[in-house]
mmCIF file of C-alpha atoms in Angstrom:
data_model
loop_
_atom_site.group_PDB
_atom_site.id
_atom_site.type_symbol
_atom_site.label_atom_id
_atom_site.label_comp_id
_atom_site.label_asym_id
_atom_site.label_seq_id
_atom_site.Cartn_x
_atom_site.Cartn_y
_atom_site.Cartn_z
ATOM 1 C CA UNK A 1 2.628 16.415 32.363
ATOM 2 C CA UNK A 2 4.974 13.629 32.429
ATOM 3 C CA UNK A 3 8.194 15.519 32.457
ATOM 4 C CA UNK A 4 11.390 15.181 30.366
ATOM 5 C CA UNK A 5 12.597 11.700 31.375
ATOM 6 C CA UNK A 6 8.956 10.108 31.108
ATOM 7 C CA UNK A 7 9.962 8.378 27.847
ATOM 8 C CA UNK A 8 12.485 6.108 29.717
ATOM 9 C CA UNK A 9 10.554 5.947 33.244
ATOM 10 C CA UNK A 10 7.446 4.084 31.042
ATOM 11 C CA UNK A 11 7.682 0.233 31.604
ATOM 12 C CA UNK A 12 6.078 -2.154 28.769
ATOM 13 C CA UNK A 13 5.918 -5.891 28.871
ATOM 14 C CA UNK A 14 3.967 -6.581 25.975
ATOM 15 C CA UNK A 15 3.366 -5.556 22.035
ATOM 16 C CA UNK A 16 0.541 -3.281 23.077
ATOM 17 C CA UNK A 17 2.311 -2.058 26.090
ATOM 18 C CA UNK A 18 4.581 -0.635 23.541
ATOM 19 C CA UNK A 19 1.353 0.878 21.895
ATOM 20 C CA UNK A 20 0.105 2.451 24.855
ATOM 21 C CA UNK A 21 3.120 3.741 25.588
ATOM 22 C CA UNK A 22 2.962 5.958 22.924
ATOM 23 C CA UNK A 23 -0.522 7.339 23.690
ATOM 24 C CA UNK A 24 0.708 7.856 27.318
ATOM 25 C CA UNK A 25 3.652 9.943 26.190
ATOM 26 C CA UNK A 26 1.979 11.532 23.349
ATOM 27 C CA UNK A 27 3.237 15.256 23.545
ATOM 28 C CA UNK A 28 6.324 14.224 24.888
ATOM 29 C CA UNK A 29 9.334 14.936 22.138
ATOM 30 C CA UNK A 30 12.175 14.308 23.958
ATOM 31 C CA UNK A 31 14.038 11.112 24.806
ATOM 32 C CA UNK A 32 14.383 7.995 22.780
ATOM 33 C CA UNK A 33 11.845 5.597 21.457
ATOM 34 C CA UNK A 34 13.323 1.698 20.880
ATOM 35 C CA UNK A 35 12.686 0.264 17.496
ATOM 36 C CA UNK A 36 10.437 -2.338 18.785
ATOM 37 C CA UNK A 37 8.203 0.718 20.550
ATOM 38 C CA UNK A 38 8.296 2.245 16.984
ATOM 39 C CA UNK A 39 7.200 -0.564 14.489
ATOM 40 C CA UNK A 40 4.674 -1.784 17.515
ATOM 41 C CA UNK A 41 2.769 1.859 17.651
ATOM 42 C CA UNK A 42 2.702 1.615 13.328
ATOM 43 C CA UNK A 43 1.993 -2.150 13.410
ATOM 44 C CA UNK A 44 -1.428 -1.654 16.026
ATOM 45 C CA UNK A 45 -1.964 2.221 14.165
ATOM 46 C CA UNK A 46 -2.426 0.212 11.071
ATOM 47 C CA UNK A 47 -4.225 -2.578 12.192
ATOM 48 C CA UNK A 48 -7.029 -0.190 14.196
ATOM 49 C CA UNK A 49 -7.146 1.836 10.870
ATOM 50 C CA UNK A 50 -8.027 -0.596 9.222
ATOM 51 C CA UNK A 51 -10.365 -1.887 11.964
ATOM 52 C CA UNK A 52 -12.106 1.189 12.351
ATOM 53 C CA UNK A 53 -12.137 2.177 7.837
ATOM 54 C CA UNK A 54 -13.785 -1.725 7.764
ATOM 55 C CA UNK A 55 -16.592 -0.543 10.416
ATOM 56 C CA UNK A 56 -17.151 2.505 8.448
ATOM 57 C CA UNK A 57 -17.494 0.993 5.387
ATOM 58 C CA UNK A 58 -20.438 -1.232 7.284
ATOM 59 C CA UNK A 59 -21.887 1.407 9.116
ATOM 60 C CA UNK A 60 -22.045 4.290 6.361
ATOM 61 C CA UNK A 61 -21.455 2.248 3.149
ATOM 62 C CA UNK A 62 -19.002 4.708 2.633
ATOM 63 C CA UNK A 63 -16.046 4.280 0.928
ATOM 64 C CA UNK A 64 -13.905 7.623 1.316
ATOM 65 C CA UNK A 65 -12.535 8.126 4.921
ATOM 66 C CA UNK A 66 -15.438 7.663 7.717
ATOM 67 C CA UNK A 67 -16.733 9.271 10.878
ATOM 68 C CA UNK A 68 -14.364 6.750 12.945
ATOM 69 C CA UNK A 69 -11.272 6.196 10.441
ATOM 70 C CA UNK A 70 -11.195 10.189 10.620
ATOM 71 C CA UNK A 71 -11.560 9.855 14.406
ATOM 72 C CA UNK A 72 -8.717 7.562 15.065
ATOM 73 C CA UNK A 73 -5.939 9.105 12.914
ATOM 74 C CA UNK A 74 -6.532 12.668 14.549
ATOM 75 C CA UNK A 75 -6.322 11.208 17.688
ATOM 76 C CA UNK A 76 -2.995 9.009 16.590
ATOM 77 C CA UNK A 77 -1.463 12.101 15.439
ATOM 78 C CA UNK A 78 0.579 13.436 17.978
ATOM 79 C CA UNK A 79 1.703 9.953 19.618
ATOM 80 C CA UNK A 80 2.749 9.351 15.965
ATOM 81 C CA UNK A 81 5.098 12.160 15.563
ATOM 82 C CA UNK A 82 5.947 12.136 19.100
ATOM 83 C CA UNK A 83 6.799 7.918 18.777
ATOM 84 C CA UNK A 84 8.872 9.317 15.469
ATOM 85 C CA UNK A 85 11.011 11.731 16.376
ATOM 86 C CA UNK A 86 11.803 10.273 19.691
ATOM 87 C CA UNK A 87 12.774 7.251 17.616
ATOM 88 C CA UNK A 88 15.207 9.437 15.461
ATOM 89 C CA UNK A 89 16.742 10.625 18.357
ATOM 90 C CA UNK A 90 17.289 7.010 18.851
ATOM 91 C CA UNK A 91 19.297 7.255 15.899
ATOM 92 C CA UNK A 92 21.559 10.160 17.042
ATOM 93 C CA UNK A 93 19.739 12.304 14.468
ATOM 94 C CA UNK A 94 17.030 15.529 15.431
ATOM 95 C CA UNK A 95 13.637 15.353 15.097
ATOM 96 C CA UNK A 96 13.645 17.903 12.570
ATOM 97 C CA UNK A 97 14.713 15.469 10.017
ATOM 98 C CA UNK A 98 11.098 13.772 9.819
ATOM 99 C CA UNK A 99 10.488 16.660 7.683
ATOM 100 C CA UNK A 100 12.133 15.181 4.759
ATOM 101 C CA UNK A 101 9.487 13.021 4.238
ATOM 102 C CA UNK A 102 8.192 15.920 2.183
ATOM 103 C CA UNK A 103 10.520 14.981 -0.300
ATOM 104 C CA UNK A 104 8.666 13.186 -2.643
ATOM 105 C CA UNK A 105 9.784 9.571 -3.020
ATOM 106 C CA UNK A 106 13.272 9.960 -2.129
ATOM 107 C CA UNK A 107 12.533 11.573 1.303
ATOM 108 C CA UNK A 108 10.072 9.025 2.668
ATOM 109 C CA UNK A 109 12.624 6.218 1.503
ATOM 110 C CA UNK A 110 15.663 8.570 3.459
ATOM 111 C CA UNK A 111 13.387 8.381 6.180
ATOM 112 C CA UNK A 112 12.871 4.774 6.893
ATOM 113 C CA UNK A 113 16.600 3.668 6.819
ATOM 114 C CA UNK A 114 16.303 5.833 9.678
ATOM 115 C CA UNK A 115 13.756 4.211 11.423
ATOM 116 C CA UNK A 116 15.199 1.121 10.743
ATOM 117 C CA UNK A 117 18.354 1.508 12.151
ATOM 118 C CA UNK A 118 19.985 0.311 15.577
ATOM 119 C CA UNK A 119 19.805 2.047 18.495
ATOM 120 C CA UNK A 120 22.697 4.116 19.316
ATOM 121 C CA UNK A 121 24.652 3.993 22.516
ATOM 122 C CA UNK A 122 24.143 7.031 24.835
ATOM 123 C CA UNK A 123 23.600 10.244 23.268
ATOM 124 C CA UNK A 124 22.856 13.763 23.464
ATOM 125 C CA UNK A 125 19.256 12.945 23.734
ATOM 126 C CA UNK A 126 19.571 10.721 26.704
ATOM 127 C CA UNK A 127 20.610 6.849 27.657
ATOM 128 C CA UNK A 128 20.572 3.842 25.667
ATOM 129 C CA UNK A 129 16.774 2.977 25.969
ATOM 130 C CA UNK A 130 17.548 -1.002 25.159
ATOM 131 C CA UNK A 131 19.600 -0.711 28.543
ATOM 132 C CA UNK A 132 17.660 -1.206 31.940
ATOM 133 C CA UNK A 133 16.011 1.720 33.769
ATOM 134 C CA UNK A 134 18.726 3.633 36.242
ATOM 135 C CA UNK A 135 17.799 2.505 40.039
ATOM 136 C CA UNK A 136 15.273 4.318 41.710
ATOM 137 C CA UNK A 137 13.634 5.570 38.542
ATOM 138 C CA UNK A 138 9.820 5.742 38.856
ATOM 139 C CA UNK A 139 7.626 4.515 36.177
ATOM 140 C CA UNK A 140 4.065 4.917 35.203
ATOM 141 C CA UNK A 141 1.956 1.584 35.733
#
């Protein structure tokens, strides 16, 4: 287990970094998650959903959701909602309030003004995560 402060002791350098990131912390729900770590995970989620629906419509000649599409989004499930609510804590707002994307329109439209928003300084869910890591923090290569 990575602990509670793993989400700010996780170095990334690149657009995937941010991506991997996600996987690495992918039960973790506490701490904050940058914008650029959010819109990176949904930006290389989409792009290997794609990836993988395009090989299954090769493969199978199907044209539902195949053996790998299926495959991929289970496993992207938990870094997604972990990746989301640590990005609304981000926002100064509980994780709880990804649930009103059940809303139909209106909620999934409430939810990414969210997302979208700026970083907030430091919060009750931990430090500024666009600020440098505190000295002597130890991060996972």
């Amino acid at each position: 287990m990575l602990g509670d402060t793993a989400a700010a002791n996780v170095e990334t350098t690149s657009a995937f970094g941010y991506f991997t990131k996600c996987f690495q912390l992918y039960c973790v729900f506490q701490g904050r998650a940058r914008r650029r770590e959010y819109w990176f995970f949904i930006l290389f989620t989409t792009l290997f959903s794609f990836g993988f629906g395009m090989l299954d419509a090769i493969l199978f000649d199907a044209t539902d959701v195949g053996v790998f599409s299926l495959i991929f989004n289970l496993v992207a499930l938990l870094p997604s909602i972990g990746v989301t609510v640590r990005r609304l804590h981000d926002t100064g707002r509980s994780g709880w309030w990804a649930w009103i994307a059940l809303i139909p329109l209106v909620g999934s439209i409430i939810l990414l003004v969210f997302l979208v928003q700026d970083s907030h300084q430091d919060n009750d869910y931990g430090r500024n995560p666009k600020l440098a890591a505190p000295a002597g923090a130890t991060t996972i290569a």
